[in-house]
mmCIF file of C-alpha atoms in Angstrom:
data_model
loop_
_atom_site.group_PDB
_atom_site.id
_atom_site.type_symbol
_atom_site.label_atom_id
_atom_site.label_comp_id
_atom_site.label_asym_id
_atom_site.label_seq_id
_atom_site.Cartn_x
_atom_site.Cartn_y
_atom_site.Cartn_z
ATOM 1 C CA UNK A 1 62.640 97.726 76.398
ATOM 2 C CA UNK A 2 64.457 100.842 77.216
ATOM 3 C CA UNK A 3 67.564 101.107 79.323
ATOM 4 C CA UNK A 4 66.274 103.591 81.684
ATOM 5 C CA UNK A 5 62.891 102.087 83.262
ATOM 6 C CA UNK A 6 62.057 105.032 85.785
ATOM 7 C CA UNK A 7 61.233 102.495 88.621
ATOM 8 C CA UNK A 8 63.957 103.306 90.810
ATOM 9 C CA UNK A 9 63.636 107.052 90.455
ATOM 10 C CA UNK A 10 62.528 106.921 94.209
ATOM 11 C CA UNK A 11 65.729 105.525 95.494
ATOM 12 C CA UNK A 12 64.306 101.897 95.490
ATOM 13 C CA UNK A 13 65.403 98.622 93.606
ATOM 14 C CA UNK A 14 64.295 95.197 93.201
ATOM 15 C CA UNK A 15 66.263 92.001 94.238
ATOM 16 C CA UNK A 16 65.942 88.949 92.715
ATOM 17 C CA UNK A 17 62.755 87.696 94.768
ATOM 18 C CA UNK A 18 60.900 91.290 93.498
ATOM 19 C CA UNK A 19 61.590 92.732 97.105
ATOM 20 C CA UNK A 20 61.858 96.405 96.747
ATOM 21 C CA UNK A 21 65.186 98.099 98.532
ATOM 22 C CA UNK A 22 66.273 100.810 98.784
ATOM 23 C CA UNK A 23 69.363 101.458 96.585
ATOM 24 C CA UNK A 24 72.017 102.363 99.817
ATOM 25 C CA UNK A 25 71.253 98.894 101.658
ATOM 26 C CA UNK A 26 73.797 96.925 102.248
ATOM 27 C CA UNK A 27 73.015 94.239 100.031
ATOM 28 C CA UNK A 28 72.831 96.410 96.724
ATOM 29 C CA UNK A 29 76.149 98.300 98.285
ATOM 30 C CA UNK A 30 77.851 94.456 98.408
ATOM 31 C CA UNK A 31 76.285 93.430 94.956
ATOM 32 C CA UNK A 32 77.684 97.357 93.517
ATOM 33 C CA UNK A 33 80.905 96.715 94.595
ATOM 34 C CA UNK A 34 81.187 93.365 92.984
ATOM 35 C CA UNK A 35 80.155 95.157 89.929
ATOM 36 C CA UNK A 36 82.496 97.450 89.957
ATOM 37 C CA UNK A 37 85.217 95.006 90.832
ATOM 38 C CA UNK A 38 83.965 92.986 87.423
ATOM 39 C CA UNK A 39 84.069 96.314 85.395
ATOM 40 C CA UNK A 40 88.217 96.722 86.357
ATOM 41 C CA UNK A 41 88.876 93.113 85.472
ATOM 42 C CA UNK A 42 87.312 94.057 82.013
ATOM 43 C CA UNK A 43 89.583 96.782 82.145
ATOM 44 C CA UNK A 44 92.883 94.537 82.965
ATOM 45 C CA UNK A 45 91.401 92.104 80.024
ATOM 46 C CA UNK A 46 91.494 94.608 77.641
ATOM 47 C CA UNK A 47 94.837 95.688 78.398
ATOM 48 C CA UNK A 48 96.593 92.075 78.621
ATOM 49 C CA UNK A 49 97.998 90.424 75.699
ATOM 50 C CA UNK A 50 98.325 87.356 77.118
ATOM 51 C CA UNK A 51 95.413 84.852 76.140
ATOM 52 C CA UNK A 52 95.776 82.719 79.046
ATOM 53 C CA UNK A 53 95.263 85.717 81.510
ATOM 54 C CA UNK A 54 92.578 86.772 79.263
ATOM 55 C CA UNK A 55 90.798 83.471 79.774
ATOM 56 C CA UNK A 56 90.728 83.332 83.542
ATOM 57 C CA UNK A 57 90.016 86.871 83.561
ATOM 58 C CA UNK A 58 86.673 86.088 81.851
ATOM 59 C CA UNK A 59 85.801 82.745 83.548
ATOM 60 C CA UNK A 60 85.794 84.346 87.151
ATOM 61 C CA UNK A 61 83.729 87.369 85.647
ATOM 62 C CA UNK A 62 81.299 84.727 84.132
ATOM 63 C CA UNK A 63 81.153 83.470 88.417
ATOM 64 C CA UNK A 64 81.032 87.117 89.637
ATOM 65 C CA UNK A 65 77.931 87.734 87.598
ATOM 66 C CA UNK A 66 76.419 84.289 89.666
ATOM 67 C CA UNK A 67 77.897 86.128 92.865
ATOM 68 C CA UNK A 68 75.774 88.713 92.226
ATOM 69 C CA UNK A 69 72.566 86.565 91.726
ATOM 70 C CA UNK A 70 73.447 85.243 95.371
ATOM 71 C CA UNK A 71 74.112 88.556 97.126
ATOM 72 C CA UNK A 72 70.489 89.669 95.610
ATOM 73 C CA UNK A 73 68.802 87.006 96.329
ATOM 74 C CA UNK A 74 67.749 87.833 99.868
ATOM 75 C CA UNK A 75 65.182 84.812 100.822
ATOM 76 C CA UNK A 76 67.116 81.808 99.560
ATOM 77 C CA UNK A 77 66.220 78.386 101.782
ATOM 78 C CA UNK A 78 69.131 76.485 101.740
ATOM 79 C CA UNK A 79 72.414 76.501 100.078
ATOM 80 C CA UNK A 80 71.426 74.249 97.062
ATOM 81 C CA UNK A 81 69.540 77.653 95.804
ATOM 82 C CA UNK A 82 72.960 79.494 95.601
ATOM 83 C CA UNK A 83 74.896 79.471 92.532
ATOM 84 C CA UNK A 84 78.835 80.082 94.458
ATOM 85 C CA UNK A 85 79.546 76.372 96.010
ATOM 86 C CA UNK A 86 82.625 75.317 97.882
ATOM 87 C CA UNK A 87 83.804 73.580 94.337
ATOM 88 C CA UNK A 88 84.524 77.223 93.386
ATOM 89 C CA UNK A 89 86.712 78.549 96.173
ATOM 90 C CA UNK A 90 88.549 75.393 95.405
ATOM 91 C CA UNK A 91 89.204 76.247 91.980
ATOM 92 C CA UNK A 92 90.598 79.671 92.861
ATOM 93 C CA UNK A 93 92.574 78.203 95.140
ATOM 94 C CA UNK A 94 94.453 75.524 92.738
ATOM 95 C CA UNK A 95 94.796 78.566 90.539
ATOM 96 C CA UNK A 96 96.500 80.653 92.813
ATOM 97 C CA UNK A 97 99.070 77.501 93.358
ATOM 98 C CA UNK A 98 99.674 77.359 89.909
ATOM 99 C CA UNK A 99 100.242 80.963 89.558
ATOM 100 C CA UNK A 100 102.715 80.672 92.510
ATOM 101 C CA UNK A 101 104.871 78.361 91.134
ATOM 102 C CA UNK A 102 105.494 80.501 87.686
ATOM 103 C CA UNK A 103 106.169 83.991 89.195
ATOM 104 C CA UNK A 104 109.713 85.082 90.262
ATOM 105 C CA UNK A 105 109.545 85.563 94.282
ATOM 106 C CA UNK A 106 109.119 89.688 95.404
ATOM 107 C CA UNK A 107 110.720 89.487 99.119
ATOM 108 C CA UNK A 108 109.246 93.206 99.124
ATOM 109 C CA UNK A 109 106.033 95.654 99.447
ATOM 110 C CA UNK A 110 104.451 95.886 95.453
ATOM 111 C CA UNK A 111 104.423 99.266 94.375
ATOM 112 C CA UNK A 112 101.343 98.667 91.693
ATOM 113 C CA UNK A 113 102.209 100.642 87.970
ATOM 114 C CA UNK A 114 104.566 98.606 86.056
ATOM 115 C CA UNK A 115 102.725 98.084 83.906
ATOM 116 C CA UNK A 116 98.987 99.042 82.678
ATOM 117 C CA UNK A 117 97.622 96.004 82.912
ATOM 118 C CA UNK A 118 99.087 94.875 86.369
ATOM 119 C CA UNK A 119 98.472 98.083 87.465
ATOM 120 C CA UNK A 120 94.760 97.565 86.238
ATOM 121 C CA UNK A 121 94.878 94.051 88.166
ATOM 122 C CA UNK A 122 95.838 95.680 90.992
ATOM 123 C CA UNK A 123 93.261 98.169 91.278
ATOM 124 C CA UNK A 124 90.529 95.204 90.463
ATOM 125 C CA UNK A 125 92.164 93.470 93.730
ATOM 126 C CA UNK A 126 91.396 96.849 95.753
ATOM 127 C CA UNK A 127 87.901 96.910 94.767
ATOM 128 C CA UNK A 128 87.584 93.387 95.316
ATOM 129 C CA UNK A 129 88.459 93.792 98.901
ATOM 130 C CA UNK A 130 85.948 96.579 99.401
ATOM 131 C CA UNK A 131 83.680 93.654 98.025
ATOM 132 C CA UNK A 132 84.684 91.466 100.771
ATOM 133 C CA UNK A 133 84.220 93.589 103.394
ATOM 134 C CA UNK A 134 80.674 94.979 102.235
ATOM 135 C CA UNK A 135 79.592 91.252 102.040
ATOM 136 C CA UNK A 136 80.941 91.078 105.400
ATOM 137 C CA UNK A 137 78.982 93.870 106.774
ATOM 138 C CA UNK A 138 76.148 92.970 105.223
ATOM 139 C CA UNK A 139 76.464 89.376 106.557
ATOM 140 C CA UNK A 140 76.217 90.856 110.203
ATOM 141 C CA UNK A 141 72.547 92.044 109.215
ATOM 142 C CA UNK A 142 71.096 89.628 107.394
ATOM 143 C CA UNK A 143 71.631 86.264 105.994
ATOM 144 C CA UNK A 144 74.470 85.805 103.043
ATOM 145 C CA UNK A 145 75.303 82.542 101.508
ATOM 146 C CA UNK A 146 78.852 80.771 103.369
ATOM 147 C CA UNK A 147 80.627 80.877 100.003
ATOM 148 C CA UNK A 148 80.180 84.025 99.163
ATOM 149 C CA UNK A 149 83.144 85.799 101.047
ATOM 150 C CA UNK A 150 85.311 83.097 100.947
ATOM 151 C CA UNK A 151 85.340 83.412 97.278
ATOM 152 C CA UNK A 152 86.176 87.213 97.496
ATOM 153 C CA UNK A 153 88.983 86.836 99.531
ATOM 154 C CA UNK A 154 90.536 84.193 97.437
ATOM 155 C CA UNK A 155 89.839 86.357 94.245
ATOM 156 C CA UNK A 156 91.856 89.252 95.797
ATOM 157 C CA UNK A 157 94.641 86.619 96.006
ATOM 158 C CA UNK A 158 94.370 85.726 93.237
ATOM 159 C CA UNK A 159 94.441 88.893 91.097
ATOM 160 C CA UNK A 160 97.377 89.521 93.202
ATOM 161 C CA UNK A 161 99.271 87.178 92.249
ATOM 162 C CA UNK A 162 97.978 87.124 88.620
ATOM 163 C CA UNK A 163 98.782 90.772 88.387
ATOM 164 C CA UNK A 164 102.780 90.104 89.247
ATOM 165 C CA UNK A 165 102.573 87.143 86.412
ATOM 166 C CA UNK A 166 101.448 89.229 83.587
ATOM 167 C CA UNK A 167 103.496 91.903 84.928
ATOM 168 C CA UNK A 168 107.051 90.383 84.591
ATOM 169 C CA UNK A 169 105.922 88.331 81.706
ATOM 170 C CA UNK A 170 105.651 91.906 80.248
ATOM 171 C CA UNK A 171 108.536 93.581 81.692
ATOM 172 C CA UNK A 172 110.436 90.129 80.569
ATOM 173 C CA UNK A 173 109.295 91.009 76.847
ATOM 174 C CA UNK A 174 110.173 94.247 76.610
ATOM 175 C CA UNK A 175 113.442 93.536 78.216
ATOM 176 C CA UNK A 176 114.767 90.778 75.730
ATOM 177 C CA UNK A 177 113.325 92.918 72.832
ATOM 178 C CA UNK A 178 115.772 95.619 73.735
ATOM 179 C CA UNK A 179 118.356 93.333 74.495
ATOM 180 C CA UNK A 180 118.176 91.529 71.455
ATOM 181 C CA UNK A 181 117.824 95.240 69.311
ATOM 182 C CA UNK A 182 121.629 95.974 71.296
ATOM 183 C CA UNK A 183 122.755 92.429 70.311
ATOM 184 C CA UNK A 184 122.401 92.787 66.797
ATOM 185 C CA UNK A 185 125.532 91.313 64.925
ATOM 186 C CA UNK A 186 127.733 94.637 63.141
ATOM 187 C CA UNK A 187 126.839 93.546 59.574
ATOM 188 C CA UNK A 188 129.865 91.422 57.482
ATOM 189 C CA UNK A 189 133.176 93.686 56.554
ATOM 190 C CA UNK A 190 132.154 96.542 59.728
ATOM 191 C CA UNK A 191 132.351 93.730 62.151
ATOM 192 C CA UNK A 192 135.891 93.046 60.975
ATOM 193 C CA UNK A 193 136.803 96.614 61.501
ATOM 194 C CA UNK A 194 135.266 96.988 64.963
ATOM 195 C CA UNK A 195 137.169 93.836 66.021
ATOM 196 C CA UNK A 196 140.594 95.066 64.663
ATOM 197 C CA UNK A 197 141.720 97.744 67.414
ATOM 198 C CA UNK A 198 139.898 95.466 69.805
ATOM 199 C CA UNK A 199 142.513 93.084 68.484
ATOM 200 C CA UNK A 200 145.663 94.737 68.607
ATOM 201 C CA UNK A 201 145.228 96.519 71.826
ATOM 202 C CA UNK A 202 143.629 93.276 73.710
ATOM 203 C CA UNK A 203 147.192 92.444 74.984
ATOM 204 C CA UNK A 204 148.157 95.809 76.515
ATOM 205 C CA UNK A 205 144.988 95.952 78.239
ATOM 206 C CA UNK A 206 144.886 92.225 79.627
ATOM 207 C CA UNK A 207 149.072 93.485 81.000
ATOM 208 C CA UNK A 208 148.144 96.807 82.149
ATOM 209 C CA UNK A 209 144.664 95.565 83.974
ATOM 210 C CA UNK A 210 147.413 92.608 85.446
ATOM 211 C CA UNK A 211 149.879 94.703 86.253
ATOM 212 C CA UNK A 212 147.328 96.849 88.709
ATOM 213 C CA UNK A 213 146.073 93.871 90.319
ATOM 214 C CA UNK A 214 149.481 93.064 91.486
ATOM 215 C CA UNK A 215 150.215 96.937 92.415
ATOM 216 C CA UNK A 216 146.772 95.679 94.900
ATOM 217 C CA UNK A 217 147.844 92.490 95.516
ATOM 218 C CA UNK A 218 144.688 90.515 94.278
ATOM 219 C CA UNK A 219 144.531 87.709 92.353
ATOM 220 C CA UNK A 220 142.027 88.430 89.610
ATOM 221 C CA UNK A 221 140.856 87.410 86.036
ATOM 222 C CA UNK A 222 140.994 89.909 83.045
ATOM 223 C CA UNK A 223 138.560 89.385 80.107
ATOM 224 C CA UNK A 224 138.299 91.252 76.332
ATOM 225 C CA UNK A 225 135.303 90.802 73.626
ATOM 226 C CA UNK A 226 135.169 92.755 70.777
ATOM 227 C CA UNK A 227 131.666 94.962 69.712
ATOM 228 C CA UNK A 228 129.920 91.472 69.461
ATOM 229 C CA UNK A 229 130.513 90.061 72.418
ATOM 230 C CA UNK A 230 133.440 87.800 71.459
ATOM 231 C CA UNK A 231 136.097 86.598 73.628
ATOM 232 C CA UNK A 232 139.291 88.189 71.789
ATOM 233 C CA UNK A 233 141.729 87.081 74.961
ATOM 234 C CA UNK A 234 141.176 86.335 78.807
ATOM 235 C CA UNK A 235 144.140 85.997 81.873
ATOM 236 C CA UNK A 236 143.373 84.159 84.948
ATOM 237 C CA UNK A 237 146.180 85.482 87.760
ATOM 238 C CA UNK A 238 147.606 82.304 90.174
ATOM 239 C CA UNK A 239 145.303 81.894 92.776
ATOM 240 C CA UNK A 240 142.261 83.815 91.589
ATOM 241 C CA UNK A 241 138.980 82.398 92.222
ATOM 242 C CA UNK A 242 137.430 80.017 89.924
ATOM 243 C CA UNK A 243 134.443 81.855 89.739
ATOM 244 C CA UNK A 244 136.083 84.748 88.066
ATOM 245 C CA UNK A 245 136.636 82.729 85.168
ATOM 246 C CA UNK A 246 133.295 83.032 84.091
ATOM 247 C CA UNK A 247 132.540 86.190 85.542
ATOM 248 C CA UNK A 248 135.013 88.305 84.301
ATOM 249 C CA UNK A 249 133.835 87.096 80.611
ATOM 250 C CA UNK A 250 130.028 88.092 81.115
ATOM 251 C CA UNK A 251 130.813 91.439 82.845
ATOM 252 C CA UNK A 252 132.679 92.362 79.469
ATOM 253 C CA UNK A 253 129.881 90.792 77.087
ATOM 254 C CA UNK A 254 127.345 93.002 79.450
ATOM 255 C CA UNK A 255 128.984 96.037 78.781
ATOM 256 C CA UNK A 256 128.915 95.349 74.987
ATOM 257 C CA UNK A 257 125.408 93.990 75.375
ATOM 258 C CA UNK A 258 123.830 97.036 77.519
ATOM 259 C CA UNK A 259 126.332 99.055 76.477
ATOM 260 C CA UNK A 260 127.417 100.729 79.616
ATOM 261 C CA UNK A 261 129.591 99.915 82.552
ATOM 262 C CA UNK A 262 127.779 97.021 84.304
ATOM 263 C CA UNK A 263 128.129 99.052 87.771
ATOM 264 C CA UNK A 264 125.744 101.821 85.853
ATOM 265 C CA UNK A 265 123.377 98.518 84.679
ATOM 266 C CA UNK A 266 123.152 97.521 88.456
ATOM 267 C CA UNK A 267 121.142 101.103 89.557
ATOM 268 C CA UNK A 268 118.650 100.054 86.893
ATOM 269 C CA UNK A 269 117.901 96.703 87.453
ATOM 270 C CA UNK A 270 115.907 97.763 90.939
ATOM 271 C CA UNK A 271 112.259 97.237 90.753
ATOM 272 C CA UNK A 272 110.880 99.934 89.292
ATOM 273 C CA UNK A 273 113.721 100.915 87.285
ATOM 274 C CA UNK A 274 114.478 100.655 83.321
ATOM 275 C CA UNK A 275 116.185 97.241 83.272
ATOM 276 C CA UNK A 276 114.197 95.576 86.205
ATOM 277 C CA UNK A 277 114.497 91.797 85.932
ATOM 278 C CA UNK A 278 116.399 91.904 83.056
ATOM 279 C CA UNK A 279 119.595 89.712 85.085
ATOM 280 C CA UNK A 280 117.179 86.856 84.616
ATOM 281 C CA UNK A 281 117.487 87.097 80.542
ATOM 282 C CA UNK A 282 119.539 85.818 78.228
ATOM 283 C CA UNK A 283 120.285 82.888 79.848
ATOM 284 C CA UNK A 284 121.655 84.456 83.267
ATOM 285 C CA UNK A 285 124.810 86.153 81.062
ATOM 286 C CA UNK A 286 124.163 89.578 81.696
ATOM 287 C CA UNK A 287 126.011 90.551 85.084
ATOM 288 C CA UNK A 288 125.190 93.584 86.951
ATOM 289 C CA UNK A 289 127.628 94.637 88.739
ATOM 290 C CA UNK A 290 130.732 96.455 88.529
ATOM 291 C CA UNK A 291 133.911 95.757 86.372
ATOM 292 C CA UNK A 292 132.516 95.310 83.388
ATOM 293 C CA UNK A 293 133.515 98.468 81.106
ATOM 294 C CA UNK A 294 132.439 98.938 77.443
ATOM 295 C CA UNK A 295 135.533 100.068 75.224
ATOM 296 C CA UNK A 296 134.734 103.680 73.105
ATOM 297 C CA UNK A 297 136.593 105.530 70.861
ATOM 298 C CA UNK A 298 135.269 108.781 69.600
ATOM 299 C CA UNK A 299 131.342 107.404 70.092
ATOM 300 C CA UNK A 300 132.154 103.927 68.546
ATOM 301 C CA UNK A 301 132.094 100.696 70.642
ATOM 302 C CA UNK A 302 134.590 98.380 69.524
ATOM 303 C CA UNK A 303 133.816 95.947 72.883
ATOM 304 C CA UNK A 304 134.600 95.366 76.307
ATOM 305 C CA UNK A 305 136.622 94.733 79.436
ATOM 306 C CA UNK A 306 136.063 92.554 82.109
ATOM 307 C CA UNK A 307 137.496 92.264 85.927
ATOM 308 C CA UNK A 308 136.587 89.579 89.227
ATOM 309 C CA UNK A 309 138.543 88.549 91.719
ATOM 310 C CA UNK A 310 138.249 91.574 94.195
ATOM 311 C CA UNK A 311 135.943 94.046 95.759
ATOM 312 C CA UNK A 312 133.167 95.569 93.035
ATOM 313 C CA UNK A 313 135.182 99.113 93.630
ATOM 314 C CA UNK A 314 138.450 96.949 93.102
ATOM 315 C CA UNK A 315 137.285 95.395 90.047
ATOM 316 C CA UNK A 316 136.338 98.650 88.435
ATOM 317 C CA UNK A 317 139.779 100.583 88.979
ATOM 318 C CA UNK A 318 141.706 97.511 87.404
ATOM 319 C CA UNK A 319 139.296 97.294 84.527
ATOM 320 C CA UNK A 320 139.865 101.229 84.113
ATOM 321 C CA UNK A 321 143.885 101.004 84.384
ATOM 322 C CA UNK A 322 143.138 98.358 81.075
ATOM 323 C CA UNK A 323 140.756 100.937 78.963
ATOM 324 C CA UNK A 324 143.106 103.220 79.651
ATOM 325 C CA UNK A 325 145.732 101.654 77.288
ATOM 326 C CA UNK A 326 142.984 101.289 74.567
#
């Protein structure tokens, strides 16, 4: 049989009962769009690495195809003749909830593009809503089968929310790749020299960082690692909060880790941005914030220096008055 049949060369198609229709009703224009909505989930499958995405993605496109037999089937006589049930829309539904509960909460509007296979997602959930409201208007001329929308509009949710999974689940990746590339132990004898001015400066630093929290009258905690992330020695002031304690430690192993002051690390972690998400890696270490500082000399990093106890902009000019001994 060939693909092109010549039958609809006068702007008419058949439905499943052999009706003929013309090709701009709104019954083929609902059935089109759920085409087209299946066609950009194909193109999200391809994309996603993920074989559990991959499988839902194909299950629901598998039930699309049956949504389709509904939507053309314009003479059905009760709902046992429909393929889309009730049972379905439950399904989606317990999918969704299970979705929910592994995706990190977005308190804001989604900006679609992280990634090209959300991004892909996302443009399936657009189409999808065109879907739904085509079946809708068509539903206001003639008859459409109750679970037909109902499934749309939960499909739309889903994708949404399946979209954000595979989306961080990505960014997540790519994230501790690059952190674990920057955390690469200095091999043997060079990590002995790295540590060694880290070493015999450590002390100045700690008393010079000290002595300017006391010019500003803040109790604070003062932390050095060498280029691995090491603690080589940390001060804790009288009164400064507990809190610091750890703080002060993972704003210096950030600034090893990342490489850059942790203030710099916080304008990238926005969504969007380089580093987005990456504060939930590496088991919650990586601080991003200011008054963390690495410790360079002459493009070398030989580790870091760490201040809490006061203000972000107060942390950074104590953890400056300590590089500046080094």
């Amino acid at each position: 049989m060939k693909v092109y049949t010549k039958t609809g060369d006068a702007g008419l198609t058949s439905l499943l009962s052999k009706e003929r229709v013309y090709k701009d009703s709104a019954r083929v224009q609902a059935y089109g769009t759920v085409d087209e909505a299946n066609a950009a989930m194909g193109l999200a499958k391809s994309l996603i690495e993920k074989d559990w995405a991959k499988e839902i993605i194909h299950n629901i496109q598998a039930e699309l195809i049956a949504l389709n037999a509904d939507l053309a089937t314009a003479e059905a006589v009760n709902n046992a003749d429909f393929r889309i049930s009730p049972n379905h829309i439950n399904s989606l539904e317990k999918l969704i909830d299970s979705l929910e509960e592994r995706r990190i909460p977005q308190p804001y509007f989604v900006t679609p593009g992280s990634t090209a296979a959300s991004a892909a997602l996302d443009l399936a959930r657009t189409i999808t809503r065109r879907a739904e409201r085509c079946v809708v208007a068509l539903g206001r001329q003639e008859r459409v089968s109750a679970p037909v929308p109902l499934y749309l509009n939960r499909l739309s949710d889903l994708l949404f929310v399946l979209a954000r999974c595979v989306e961080q689940e990505e960014l997540v990746a790519n994230i501790t790749k690059k952190v674990r590339g920057i955390l690469e132990p200095v091999p043997g004898n060079d990590r002995e020299k790295l540590s060694l001015p880290v070493l015999t400066k450590a002390r100045q630093m700690i008393d010079a960082a000290g002595h300017k929290a006391r010019e500003m009258g803040i109790a604070m905690v003062m932390a050095i690692v060498d280029a691995n992330g090491t603690l080589v020695v940390q001060e804790r002031m009288d009164n400064s909060l507990l809190a610091s304690v750890s703080l002060a430690l993972d704003k210096a192993y950030t600034a090893v880790a990342l490489r850059m002051p942790t203030e710099q690390a916080a304008s990238l972690v926005t969504p969007g941005q380089e580093l987005y998400g990456i504060n939930t890696t590496h088991h919650g270490r990586l601080v991003v914030f200011g008054g963390g500082l690495p410790i360079y000399d002459q493009g070398i990093l030989y580790g870091g220096i760490g201040v809490s106890g006061g203000s972000v902009d107060q942390d950074i000019l104590v953890a400056k008055a300590g590089l500046a001994v080094f």
